[in-house]
mmCIF file of N, CA and C in Angstrom:
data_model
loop_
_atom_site.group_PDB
_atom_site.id
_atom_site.type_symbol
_atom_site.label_atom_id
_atom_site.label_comp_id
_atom_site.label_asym_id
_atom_site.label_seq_id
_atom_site.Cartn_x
_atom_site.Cartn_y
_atom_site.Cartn_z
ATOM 1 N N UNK Y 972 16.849 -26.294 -6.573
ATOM 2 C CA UNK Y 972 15.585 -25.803 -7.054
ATOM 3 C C UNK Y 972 15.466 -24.298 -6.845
ATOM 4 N N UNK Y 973 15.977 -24.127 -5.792
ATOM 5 C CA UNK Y 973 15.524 -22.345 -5.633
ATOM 6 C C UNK Y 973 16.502 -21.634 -6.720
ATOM 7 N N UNK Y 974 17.877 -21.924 -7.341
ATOM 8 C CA UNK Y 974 18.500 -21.544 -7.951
ATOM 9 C C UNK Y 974 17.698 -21.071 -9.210
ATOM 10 N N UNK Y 975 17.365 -22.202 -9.805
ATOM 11 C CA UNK Y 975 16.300 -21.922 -11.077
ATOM 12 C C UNK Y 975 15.432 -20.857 -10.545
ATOM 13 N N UNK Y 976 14.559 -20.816 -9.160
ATOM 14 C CA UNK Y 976 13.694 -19.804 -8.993
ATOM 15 C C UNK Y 976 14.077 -18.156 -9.117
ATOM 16 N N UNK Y 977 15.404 -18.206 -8.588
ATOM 17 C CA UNK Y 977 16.014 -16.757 -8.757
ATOM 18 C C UNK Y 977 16.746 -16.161 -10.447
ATOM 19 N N UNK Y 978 16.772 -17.627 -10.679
ATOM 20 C CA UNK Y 978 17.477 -16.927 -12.410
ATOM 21 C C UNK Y 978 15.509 -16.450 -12.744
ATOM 22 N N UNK Y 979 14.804 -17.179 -12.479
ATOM 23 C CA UNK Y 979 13.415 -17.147 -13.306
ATOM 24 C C UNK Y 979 12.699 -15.287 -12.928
ATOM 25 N N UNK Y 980 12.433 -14.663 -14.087
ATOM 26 C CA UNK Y 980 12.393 -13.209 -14.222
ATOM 27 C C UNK Y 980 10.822 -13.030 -13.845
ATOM 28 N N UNK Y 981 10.111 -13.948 -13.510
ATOM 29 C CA UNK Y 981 8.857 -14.336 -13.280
ATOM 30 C C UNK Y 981 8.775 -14.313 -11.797
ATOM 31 N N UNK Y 982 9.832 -14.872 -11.131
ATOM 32 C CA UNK Y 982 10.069 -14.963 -9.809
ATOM 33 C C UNK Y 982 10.071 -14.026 -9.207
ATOM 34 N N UNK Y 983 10.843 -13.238 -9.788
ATOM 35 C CA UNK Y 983 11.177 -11.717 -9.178
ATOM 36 C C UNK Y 983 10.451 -10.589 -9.538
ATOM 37 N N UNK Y 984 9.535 -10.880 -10.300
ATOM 38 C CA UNK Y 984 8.361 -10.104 -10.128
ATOM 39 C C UNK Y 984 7.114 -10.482 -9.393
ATOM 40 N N UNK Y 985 7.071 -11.584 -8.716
ATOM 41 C CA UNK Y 985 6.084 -11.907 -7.412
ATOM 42 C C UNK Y 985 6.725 -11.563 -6.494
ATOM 43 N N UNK Y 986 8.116 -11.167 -6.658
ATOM 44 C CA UNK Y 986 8.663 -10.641 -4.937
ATOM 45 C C UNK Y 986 8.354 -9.282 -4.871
ATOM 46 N N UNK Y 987 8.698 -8.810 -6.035
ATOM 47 C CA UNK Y 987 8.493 -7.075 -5.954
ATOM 48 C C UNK Y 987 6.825 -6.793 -5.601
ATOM 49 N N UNK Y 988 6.196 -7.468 -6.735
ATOM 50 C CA UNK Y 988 4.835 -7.553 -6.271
ATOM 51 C C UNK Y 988 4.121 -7.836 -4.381
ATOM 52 N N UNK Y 989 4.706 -8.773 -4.085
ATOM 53 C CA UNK Y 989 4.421 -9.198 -2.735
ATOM 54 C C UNK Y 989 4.991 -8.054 -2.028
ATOM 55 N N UNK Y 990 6.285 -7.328 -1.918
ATOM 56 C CA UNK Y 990 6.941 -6.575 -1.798
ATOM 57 C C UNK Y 990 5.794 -5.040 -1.627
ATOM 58 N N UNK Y 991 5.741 -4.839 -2.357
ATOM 59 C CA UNK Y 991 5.133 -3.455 -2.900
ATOM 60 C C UNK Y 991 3.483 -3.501 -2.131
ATOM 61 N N UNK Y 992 2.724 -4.732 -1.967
ATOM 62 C CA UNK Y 992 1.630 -5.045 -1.136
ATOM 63 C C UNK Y 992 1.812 -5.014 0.293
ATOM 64 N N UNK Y 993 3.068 -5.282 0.674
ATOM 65 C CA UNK Y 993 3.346 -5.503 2.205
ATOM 66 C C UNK Y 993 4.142 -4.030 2.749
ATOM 67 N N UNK Y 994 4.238 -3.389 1.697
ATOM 68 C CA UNK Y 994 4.885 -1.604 1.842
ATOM 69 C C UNK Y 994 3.056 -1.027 1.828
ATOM 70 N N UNK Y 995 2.395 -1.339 0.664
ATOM 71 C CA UNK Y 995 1.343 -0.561 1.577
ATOM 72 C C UNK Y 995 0.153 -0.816 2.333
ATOM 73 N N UNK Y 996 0.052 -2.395 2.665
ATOM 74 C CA UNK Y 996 -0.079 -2.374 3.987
ATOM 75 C C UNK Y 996 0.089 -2.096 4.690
ATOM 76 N N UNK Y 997 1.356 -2.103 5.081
ATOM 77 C CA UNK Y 997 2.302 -1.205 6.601
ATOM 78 C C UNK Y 997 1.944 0.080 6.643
ATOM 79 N N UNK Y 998 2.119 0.944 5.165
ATOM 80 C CA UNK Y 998 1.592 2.328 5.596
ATOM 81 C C UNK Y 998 0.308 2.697 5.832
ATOM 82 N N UNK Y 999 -0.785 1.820 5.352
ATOM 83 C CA UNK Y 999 -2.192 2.122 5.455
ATOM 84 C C UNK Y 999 -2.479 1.942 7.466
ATOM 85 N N UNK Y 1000 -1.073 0.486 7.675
ATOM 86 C CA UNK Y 1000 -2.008 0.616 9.078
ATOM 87 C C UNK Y 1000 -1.059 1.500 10.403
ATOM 88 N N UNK Y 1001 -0.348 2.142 9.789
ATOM 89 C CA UNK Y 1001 0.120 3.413 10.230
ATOM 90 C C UNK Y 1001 -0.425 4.567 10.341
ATOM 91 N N UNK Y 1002 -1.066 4.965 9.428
ATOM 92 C CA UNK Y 1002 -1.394 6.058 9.299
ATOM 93 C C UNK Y 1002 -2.882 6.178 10.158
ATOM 94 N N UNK Y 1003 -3.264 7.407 10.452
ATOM 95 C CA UNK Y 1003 -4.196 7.909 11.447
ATOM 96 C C UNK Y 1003 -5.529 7.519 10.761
ATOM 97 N N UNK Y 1004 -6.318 7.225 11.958
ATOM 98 C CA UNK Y 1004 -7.783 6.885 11.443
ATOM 99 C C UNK Y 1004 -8.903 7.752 11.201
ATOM 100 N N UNK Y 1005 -8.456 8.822 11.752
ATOM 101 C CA UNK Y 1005 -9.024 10.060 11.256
ATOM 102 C C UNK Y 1005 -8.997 10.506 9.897
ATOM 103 N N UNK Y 1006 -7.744 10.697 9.934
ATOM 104 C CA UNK Y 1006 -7.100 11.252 8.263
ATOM 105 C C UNK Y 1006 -7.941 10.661 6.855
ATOM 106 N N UNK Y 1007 -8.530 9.610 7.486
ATOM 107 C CA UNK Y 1007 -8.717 8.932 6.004
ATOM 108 C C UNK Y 1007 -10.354 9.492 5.645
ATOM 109 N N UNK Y 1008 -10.846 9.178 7.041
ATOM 110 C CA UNK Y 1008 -12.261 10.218 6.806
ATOM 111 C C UNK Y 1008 -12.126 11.956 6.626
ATOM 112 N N UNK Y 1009 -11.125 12.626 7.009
ATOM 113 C CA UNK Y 1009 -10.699 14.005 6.643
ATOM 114 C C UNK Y 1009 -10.287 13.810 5.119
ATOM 115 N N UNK Y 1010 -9.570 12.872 4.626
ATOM 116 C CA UNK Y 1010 -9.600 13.199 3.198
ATOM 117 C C UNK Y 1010 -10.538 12.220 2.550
ATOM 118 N N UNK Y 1011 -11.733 12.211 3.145
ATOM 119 C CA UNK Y 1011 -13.132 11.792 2.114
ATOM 120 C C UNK Y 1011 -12.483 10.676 1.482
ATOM 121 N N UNK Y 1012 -12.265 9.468 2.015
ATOM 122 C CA UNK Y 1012 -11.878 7.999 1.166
ATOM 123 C C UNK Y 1012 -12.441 7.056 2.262
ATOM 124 N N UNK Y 1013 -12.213 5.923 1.911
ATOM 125 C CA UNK Y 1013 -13.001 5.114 2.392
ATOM 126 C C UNK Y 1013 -12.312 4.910 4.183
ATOM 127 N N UNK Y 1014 -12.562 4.179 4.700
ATOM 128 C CA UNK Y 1014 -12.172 4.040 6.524
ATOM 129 C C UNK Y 1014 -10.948 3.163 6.467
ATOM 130 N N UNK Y 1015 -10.204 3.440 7.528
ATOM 131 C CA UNK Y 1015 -9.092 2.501 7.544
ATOM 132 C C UNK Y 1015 -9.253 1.191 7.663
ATOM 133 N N UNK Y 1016 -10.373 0.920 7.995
ATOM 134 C CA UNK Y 1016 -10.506 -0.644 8.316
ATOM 135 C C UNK Y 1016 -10.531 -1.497 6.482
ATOM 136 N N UNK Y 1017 -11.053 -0.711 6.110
ATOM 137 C CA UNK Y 1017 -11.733 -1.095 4.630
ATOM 138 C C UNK Y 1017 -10.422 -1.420 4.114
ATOM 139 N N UNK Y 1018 -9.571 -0.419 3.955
ATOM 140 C CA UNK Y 1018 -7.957 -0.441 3.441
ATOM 141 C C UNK Y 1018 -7.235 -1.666 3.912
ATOM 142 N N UNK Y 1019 -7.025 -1.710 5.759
ATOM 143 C CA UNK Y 1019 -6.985 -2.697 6.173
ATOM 144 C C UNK Y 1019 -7.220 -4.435 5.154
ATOM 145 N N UNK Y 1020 -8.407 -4.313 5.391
ATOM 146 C CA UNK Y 1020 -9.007 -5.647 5.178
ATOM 147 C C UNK Y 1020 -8.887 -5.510 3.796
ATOM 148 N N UNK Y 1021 -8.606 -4.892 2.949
ATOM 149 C CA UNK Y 1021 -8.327 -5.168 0.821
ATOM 150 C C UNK Y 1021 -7.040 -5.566 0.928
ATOM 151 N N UNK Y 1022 -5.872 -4.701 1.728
ATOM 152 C CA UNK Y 1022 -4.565 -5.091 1.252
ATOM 153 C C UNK Y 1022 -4.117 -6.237 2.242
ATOM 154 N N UNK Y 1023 -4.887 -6.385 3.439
ATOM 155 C CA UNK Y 1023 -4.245 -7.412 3.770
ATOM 156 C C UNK Y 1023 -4.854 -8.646 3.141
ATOM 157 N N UNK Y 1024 -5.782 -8.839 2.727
ATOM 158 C CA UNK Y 1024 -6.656 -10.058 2.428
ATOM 159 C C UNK Y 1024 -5.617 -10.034 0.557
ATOM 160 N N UNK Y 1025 -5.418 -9.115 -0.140
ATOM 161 C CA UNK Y 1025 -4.526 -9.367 -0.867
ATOM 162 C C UNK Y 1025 -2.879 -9.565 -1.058
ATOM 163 N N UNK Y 1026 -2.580 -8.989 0.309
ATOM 164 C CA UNK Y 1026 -1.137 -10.276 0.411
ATOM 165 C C UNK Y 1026 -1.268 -11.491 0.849
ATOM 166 N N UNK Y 1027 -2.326 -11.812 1.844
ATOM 167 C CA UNK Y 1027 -2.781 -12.766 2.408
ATOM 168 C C UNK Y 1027 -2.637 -14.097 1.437
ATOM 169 N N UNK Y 1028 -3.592 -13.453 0.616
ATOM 170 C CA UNK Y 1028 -3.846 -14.841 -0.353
ATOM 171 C C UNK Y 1028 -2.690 -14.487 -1.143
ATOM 172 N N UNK Y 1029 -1.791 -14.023 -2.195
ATOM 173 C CA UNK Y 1029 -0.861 -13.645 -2.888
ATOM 174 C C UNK Y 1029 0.362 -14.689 -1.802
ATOM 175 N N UNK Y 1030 0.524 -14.829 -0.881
ATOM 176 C CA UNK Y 1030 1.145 -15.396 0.498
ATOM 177 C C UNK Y 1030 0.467 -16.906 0.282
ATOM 178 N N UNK Y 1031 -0.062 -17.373 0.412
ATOM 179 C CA UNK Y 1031 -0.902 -18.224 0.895
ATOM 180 C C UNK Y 1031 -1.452 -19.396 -0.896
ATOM 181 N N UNK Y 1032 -1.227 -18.829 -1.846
ATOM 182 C CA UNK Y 1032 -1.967 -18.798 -3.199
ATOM 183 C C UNK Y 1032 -0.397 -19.340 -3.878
ATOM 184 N N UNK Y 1033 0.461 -17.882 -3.587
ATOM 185 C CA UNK Y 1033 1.271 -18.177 -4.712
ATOM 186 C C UNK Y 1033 0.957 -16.480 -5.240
ATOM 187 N N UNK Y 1034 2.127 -15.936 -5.886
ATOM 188 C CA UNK Y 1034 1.417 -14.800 -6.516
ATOM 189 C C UNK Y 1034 1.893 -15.614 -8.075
ATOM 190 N N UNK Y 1035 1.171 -15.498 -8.649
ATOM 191 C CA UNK Y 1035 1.642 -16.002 -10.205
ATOM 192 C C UNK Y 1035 0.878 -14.645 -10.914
ATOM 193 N N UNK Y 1036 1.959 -14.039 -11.417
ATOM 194 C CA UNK Y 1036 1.825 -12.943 -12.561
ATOM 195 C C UNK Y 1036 1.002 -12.911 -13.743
ATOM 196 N N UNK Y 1037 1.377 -14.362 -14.442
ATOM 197 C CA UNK Y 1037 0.667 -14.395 -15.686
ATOM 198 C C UNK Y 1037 -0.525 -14.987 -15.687
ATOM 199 N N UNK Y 1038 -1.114 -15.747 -14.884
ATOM 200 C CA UNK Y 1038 -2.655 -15.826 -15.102
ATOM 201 C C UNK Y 1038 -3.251 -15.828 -14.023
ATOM 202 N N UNK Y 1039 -2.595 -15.358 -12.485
ATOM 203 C CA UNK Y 1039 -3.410 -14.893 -11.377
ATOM 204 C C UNK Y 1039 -4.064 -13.640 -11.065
ATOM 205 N N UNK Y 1040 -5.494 -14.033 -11.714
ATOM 206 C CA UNK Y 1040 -6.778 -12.706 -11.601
ATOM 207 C C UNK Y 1040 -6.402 -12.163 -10.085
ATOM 208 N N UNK Y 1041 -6.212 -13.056 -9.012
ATOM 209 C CA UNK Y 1041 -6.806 -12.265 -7.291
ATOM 210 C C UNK Y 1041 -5.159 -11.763 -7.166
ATOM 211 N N UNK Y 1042 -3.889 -11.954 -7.862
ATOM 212 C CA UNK Y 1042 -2.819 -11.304 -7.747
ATOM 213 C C UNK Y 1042 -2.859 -9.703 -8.195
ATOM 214 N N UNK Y 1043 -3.565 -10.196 -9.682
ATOM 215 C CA UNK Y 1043 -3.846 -9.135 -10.475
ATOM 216 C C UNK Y 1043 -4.860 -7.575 -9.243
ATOM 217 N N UNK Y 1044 -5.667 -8.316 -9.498
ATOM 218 C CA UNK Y 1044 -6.676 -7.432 -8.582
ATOM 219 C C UNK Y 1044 -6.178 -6.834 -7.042
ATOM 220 N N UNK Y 1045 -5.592 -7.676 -6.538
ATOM 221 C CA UNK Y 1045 -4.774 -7.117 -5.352
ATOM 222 C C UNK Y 1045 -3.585 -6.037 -5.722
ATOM 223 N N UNK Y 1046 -3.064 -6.561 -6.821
ATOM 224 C CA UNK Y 1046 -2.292 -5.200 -6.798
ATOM 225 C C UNK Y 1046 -2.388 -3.819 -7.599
ATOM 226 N N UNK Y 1047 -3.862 -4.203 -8.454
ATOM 227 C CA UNK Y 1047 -4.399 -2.899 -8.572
ATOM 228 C C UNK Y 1047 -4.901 -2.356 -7.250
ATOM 229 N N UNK Y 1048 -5.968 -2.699 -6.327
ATOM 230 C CA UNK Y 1048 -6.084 -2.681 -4.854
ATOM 231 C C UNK Y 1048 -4.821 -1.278 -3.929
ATOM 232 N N UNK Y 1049 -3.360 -2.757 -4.695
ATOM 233 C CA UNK Y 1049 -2.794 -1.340 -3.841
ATOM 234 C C UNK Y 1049 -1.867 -0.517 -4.461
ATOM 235 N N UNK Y 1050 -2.177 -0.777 -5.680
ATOM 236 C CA UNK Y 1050 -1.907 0.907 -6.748
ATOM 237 C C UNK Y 1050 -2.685 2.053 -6.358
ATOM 238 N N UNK Y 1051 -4.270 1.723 -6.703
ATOM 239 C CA UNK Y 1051 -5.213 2.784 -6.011
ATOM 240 C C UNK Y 1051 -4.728 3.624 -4.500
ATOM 241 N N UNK Y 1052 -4.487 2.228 -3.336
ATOM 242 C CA UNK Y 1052 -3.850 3.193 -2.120
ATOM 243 C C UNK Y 1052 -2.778 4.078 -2.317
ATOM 244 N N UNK Y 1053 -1.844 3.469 -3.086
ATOM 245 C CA UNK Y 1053 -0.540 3.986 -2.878
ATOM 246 C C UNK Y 1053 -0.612 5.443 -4.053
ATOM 247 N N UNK Y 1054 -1.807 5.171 -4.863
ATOM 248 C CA UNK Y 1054 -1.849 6.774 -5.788
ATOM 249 C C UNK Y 1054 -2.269 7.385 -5.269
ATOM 250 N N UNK Y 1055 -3.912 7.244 -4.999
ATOM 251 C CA UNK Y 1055 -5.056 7.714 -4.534
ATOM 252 C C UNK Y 1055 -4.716 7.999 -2.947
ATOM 253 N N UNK Y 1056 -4.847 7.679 -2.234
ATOM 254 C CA UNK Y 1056 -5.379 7.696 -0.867
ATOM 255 C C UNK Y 1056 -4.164 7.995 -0.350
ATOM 256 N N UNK Y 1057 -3.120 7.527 -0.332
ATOM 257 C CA UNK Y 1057 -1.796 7.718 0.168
ATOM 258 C C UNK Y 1057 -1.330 9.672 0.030
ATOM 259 N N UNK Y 1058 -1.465 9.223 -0.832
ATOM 260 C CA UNK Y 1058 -1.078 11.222 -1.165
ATOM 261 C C UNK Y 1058 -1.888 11.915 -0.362
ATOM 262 N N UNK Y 1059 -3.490 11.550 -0.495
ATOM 263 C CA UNK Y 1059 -4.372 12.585 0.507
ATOM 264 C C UNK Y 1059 -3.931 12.663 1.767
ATOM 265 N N UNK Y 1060 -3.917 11.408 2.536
ATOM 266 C CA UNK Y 1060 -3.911 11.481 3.891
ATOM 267 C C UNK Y 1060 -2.258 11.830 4.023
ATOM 268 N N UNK Y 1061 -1.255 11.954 3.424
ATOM 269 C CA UNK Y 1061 -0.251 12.128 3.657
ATOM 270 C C UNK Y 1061 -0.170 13.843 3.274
ATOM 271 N N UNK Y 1062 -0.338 14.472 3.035
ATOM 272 C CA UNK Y 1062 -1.224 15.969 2.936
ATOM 273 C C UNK Y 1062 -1.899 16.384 4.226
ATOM 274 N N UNK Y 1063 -2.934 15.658 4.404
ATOM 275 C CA UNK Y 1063 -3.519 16.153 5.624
ATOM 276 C C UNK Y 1063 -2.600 15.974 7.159
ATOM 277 N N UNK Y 1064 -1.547 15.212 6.973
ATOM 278 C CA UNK Y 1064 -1.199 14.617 8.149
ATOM 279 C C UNK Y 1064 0.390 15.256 8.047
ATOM 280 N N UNK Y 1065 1.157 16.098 6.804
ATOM 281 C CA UNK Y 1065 2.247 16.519 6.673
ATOM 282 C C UNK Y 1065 3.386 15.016 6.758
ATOM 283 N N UNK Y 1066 3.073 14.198 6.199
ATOM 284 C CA UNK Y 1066 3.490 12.549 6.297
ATOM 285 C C UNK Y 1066 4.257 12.338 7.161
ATOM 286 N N UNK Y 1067 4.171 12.643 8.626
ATOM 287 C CA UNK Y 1067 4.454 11.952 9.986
ATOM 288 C C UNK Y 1067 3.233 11.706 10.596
ATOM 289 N N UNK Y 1068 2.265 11.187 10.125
ATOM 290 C CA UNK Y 1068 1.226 10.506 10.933
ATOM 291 C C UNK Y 1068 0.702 11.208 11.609
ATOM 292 N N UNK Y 1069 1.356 12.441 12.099
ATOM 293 C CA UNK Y 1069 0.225 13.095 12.918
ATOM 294 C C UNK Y 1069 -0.124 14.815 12.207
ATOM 295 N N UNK Y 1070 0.018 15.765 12.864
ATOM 296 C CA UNK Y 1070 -1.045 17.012 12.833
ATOM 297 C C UNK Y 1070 -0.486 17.681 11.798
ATOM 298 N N UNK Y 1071 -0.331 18.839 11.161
ATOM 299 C CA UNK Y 1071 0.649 19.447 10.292
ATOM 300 C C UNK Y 1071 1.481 20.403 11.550
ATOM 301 N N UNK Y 1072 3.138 20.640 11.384
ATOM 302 C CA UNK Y 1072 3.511 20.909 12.147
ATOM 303 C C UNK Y 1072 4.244 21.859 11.085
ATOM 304 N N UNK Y 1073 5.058 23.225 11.796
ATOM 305 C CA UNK Y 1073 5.749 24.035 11.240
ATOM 306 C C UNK Y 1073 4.794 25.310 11.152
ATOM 307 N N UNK Y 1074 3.684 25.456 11.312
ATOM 308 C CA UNK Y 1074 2.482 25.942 11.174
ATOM 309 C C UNK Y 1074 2.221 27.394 11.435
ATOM 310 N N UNK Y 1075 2.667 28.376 11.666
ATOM 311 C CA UNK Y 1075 2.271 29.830 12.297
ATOM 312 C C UNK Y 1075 0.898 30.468 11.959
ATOM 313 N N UNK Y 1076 0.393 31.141 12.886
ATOM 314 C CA UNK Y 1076 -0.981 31.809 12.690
ATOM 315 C C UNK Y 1076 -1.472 31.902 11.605
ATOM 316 N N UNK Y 1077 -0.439 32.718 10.782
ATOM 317 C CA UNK Y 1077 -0.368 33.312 9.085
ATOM 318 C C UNK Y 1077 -0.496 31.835 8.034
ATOM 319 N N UNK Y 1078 -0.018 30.742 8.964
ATOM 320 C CA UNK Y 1078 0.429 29.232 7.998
ATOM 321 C C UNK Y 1078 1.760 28.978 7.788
ATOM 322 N N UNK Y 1079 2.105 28.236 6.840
ATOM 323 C CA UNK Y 1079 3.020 27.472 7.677
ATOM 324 C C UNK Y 1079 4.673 28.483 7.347
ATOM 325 N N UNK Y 1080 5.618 28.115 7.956
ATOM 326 C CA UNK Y 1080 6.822 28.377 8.083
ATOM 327 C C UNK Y 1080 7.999 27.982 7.905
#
């Protein structure tokens, strides 16, 4: 049975999908809790609780591509992070999570 699942081109786009939800989860709950209120977006908890509650169920559901609305919606969810919000706080934070470093009086170096 799993054989058929891996030839099936349907299959492997709920992995990438599940895939691509559980990449930005991980980075949302990495990243600093500050940062997200420094770049004016919503709180980390909020991020938190959208992408995990959308792998959650995507996990738990099934992700089915072609007529799952809460698949659908979850991974617009974490298109938005990974366009939107990801870039800001990864800007403010020089994307090692913490301060901007390299920095001289004049800026940076």
């Amino acid at each position: 049975m799993l054989l058929f699942d891996v030839l099936n081109p349907f299959w492997w786009l709920a992995v990438v999908i599940i895939g691509f939800k559980l990449y930005a989860l991980v980075d949302a709950a990495i990243r600093r809790e500050d940062a997200y209120r420094a770049a004016d977006k919503k709180t980390k908890p909020f991020w938190l609780v959208v992408l995990g509650l959308s792998l959650g169920l995507d996990l738990l559901l099934g992700a089915n591509v072609i007529t799952g609305f809460i698949t659908l919606i979850g991974l617009v969810a974490s298109i938005v992070y990974m366009v939107d919000v990801r870039p800001a706080i990864k800007e403010l934070t020089d994307g090692r999570g913490g301060g901007r470093r390299n920095t001289g009086p004049y800026g940076p170096w």
